N, CA, C and O atoms as CSV, one atom per row, in Angstrom:
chain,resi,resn,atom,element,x,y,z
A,1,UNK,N,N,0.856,-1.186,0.000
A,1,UNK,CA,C,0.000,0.000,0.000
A,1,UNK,C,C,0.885,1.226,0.000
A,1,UNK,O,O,1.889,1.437,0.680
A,2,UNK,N,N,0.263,2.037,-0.965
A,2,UNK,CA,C,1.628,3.365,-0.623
A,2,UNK,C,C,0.445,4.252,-0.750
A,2,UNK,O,O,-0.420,4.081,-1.608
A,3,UNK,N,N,0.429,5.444,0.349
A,3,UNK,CA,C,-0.207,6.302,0.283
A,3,UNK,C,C,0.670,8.026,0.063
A,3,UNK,O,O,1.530,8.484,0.814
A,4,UNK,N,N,0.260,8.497,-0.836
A,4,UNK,CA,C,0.549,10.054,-1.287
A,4,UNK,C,C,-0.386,10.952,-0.744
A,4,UNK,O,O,-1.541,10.803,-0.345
A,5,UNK,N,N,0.540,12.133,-0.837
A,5,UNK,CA,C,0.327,13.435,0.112
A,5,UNK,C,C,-0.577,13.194,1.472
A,5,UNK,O,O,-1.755,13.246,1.825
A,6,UNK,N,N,0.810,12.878,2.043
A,6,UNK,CA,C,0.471,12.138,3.731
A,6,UNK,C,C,0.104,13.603,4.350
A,6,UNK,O,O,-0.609,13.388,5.330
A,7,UNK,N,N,0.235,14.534,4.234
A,7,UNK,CA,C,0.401,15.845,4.719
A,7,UNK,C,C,-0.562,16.534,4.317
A,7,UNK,O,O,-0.276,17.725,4.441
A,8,UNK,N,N,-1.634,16.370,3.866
A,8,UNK,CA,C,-2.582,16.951,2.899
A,8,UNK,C,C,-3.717,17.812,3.139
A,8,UNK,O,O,-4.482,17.502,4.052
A,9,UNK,N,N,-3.917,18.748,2.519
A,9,UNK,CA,C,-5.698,19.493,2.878
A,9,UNK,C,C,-6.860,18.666,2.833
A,9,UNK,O,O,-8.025,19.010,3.031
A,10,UNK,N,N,-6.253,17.129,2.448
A,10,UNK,CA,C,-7.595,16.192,2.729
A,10,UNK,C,C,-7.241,15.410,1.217
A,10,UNK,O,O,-7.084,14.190,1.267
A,11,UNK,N,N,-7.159,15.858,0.351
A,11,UNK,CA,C,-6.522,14.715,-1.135
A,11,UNK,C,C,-5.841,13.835,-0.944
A,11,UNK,O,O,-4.651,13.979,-0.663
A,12,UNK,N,N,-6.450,12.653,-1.053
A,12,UNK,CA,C,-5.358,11.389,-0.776
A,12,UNK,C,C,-4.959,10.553,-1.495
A,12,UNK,O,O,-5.803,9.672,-1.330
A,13,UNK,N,N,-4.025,10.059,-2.430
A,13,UNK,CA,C,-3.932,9.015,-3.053
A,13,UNK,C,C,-4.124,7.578,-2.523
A,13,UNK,O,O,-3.399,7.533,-1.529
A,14,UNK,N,N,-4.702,6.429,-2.668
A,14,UNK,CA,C,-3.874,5.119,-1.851
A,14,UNK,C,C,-3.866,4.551,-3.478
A,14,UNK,O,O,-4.728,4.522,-4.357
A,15,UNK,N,N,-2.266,4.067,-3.395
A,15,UNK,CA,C,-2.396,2.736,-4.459
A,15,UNK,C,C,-1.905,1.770,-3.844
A,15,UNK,O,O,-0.984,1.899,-3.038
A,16,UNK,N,N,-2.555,0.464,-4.195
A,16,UNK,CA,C,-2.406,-0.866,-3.456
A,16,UNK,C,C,-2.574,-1.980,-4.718
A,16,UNK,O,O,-2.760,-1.609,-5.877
A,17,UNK,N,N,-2.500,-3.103,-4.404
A,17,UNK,CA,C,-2.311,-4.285,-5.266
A,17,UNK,C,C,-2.570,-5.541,-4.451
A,17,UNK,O,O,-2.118,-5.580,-3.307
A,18,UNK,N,N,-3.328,-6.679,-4.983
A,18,UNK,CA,C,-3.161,-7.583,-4.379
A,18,UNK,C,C,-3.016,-8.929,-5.330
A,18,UNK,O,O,-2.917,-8.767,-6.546
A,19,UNK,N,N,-3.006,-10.010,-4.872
A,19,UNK,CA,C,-2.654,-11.091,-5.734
A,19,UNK,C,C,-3.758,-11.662,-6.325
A,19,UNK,O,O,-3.727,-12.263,-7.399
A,20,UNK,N,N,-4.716,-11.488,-5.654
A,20,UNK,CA,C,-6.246,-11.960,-5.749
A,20,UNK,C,C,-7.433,-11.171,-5.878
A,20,UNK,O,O,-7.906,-10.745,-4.825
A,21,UNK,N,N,-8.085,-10.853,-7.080
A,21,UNK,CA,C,-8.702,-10.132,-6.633
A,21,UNK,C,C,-10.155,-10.052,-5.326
A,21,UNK,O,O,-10.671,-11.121,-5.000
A,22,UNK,N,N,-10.444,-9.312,-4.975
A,22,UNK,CA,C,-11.113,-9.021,-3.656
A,22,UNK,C,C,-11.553,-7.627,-3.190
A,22,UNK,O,O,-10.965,-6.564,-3.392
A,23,UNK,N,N,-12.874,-7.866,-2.428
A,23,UNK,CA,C,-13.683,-6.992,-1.884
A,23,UNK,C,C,-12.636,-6.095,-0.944
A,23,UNK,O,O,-11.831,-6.591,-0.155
A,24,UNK,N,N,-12.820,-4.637,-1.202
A,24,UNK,CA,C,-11.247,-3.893,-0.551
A,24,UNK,C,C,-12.345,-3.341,0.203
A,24,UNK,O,O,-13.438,-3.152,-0.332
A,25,UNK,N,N,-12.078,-3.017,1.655
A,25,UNK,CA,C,-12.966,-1.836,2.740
A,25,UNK,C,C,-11.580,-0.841,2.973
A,25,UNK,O,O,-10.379,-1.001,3.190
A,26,UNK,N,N,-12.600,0.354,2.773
A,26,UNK,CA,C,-11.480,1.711,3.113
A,26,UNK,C,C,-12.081,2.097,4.456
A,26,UNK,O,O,-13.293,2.314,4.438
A,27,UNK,N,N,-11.508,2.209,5.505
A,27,UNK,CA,C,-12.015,3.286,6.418
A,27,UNK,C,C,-11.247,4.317,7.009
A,27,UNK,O,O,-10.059,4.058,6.814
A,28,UNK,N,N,-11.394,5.411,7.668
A,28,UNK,CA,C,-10.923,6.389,8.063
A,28,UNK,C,C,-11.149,6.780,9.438
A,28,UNK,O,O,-12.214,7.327,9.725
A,29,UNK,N,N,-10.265,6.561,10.328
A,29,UNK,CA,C,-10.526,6.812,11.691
A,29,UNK,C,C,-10.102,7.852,12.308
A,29,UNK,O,O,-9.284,8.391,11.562
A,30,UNK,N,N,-10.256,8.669,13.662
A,30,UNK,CA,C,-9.894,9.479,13.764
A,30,UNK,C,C,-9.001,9.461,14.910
A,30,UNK,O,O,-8.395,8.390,14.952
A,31,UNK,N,N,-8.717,10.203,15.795
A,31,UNK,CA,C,-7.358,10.032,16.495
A,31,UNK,C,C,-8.360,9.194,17.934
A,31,UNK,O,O,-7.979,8.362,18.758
A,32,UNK,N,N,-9.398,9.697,17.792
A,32,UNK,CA,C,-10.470,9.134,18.967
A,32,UNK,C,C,-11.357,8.526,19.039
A,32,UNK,O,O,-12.273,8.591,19.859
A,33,UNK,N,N,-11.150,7.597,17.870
A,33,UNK,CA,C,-11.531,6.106,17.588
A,33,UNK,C,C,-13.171,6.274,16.937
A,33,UNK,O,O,-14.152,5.556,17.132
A,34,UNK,N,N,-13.009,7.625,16.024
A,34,UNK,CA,C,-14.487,7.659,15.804
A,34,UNK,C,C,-14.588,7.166,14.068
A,34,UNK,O,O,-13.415,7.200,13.694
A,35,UNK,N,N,-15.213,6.859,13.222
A,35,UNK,CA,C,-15.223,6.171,12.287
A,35,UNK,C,C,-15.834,7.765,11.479
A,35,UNK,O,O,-16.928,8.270,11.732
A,36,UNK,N,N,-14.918,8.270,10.598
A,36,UNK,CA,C,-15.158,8.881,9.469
A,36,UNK,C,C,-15.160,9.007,8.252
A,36,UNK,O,O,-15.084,10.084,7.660
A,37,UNK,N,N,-15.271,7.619,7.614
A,37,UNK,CA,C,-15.481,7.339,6.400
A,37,UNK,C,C,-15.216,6.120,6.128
A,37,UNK,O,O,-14.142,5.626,6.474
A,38,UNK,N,N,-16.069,5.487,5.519
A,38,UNK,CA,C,-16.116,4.292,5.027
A,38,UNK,C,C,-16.120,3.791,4.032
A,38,UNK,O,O,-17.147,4.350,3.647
A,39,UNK,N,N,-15.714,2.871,2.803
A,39,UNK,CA,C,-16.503,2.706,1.690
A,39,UNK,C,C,-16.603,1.256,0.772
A,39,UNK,O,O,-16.711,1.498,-0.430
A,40,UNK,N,N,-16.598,0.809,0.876
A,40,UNK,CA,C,-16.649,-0.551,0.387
A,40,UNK,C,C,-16.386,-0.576,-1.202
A,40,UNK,O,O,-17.318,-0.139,-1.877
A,41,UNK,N,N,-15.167,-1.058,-1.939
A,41,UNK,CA,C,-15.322,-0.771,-3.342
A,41,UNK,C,C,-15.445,-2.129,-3.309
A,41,UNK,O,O,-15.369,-2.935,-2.382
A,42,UNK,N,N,-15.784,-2.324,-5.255
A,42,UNK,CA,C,-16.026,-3.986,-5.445
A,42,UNK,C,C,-14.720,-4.644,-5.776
A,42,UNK,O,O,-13.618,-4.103,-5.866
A,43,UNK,N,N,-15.058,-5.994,-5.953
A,43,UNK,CA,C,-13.711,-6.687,-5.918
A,43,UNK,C,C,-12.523,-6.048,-7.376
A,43,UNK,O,O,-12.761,-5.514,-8.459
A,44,UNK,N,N,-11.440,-6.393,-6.776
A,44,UNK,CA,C,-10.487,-5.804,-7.330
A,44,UNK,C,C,-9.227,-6.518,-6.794
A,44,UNK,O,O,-9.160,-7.053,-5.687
A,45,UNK,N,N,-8.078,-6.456,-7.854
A,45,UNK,CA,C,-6.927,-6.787,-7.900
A,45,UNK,C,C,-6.211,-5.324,-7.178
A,45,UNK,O,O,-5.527,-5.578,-6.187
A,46,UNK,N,N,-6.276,-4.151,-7.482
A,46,UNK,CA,C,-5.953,-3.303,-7.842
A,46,UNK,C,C,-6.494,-1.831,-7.448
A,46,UNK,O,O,-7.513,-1.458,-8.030
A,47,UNK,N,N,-5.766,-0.779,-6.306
A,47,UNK,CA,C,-6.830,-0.168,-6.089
A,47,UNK,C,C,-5.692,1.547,-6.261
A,47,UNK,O,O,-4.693,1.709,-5.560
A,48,UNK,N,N,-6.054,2.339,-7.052
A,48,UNK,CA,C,-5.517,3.777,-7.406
A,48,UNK,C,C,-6.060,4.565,-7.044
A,48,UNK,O,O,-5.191,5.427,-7.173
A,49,UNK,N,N,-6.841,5.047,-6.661
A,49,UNK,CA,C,-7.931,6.179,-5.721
A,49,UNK,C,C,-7.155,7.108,-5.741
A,49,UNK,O,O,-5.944,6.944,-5.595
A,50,UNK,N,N,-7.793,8.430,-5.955
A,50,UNK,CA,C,-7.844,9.786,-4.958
A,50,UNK,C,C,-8.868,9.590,-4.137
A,50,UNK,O,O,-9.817,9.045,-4.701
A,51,UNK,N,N,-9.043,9.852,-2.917
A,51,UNK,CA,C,-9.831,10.055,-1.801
A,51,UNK,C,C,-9.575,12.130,-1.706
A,51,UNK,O,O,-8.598,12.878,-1.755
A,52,UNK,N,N,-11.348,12.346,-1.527
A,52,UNK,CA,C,-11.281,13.995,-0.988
A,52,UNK,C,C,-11.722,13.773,0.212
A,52,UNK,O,O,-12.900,13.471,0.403
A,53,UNK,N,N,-10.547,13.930,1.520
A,53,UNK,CA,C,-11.233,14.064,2.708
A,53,UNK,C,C,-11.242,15.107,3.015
A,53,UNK,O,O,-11.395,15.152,4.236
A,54,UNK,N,N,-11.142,16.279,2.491
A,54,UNK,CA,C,-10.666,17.748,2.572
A,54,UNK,C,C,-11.937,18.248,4.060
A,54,UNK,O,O,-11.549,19.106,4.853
A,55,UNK,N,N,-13.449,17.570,4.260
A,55,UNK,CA,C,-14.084,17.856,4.751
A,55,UNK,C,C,-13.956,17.770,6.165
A,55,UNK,O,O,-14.832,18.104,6.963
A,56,UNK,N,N,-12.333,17.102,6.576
A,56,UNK,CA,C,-12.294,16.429,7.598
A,56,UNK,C,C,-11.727,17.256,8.504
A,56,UNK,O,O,-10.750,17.777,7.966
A,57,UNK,N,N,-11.871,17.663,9.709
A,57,UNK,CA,C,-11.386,18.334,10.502
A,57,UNK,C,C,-9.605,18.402,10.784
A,57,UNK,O,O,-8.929,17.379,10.890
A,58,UNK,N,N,-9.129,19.573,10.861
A,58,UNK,CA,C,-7.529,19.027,11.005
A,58,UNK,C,C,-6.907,18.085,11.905
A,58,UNK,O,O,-7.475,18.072,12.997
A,59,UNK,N,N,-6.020,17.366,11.820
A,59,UNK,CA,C,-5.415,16.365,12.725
A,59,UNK,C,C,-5.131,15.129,11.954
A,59,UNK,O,O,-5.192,15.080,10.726
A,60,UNK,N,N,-4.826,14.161,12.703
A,60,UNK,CA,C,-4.230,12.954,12.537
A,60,UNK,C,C,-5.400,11.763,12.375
A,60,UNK,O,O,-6.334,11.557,13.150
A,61,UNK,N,N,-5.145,11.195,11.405
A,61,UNK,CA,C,-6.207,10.190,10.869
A,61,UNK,C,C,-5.845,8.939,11.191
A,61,UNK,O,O,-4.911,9.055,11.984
A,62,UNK,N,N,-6.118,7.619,10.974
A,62,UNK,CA,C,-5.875,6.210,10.519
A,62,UNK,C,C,-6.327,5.612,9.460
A,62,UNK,O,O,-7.391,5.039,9.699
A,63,UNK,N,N,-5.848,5.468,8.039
A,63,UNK,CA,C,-6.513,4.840,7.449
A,63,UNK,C,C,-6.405,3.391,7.519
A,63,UNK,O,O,-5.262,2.940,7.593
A,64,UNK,N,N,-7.573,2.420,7.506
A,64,UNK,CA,C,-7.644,1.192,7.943
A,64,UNK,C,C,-8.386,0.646,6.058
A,64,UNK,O,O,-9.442,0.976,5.518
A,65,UNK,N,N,-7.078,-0.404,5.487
A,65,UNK,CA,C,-7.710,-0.879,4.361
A,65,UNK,C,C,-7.622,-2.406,4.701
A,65,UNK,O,O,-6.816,-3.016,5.403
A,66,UNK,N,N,-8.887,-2.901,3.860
A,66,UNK,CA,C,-8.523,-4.786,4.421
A,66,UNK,C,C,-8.749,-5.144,3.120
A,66,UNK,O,O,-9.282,-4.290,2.411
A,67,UNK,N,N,-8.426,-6.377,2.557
A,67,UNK,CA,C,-8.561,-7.017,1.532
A,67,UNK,C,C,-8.179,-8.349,1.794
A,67,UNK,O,O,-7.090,-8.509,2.345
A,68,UNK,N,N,-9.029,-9.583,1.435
A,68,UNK,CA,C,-8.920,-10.738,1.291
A,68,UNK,C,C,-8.243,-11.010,3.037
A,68,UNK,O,O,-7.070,-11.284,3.289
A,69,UNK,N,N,-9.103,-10.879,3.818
A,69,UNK,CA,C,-8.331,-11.311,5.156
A,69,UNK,C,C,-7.204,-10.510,5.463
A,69,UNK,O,O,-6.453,-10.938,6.340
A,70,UNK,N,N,-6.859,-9.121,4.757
A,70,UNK,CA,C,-5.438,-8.829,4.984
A,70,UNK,C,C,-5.714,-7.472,5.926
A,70,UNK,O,O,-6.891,-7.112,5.952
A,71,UNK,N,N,-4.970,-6.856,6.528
A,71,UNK,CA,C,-5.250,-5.580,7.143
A,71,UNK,C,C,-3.847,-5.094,6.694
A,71,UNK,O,O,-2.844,-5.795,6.557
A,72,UNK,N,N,-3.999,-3.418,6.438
A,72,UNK,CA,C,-3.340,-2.691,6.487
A,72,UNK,C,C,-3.995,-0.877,6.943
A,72,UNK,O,O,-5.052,-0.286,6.722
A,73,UNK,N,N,-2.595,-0.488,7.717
A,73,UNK,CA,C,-2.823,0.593,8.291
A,73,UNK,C,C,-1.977,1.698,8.301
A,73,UNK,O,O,-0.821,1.625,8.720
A,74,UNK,N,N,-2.631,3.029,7.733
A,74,UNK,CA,C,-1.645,3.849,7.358
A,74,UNK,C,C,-2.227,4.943,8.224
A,74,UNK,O,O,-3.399,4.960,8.599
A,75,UNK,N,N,-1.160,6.008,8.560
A,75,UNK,CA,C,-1.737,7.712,9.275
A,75,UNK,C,C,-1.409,8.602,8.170
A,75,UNK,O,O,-0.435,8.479,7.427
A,76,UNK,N,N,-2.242,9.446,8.127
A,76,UNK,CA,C,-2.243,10.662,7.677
A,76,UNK,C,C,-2.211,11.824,8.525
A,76,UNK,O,O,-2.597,11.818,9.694
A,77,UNK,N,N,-1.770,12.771,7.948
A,77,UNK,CA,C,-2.132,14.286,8.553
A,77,UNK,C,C,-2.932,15.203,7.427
A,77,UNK,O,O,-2.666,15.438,6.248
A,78,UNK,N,N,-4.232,15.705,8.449
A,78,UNK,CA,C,-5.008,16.541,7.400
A,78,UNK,C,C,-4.757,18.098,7.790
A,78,UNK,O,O,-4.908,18.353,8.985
A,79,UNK,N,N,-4.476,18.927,7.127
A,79,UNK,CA,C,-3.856,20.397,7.538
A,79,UNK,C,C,-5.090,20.916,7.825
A,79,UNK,O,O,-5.196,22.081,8.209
């Protein structure tokens, strides 16, 4: 998973890959465990997104992606 402009007014890239394709969940947490965005894309090998979280209050995020049983977890900062 590599995520671009970690530092951002809320524009996020994630690109990710997997071996199989599969049902990917995006979520977005906040520093105080509150759930601010969710989204379920359909199955996929392959995932390139811009995300606009620009709406999101400033601070420190978690993004939480799962695919095929897998978890991954990245932070952001939203300015």
């Amino acid at each position: 998973l590599e995520v671009y402009t970690n530092a951002s007014n809320g524009k996020v890239n994630l690109n990710m890959s997997v071996k199989q394709a599969s049902v990917i969940n995006v979520t977005v947490v906040s520093v105080v465990g509150d759930v601010v965005f969710a989204e379920t894309l359909g199955k996929n090998k392959e995932l390139n997104k811009t995300f606009d979280w620009s709406n999101l209050s400033a601070g420190i995020y978690t993004i939480q992606i799962s695919s095929n049983g897998q978890n991954k977890v990245e932070k952001i900062i939203i300015k």
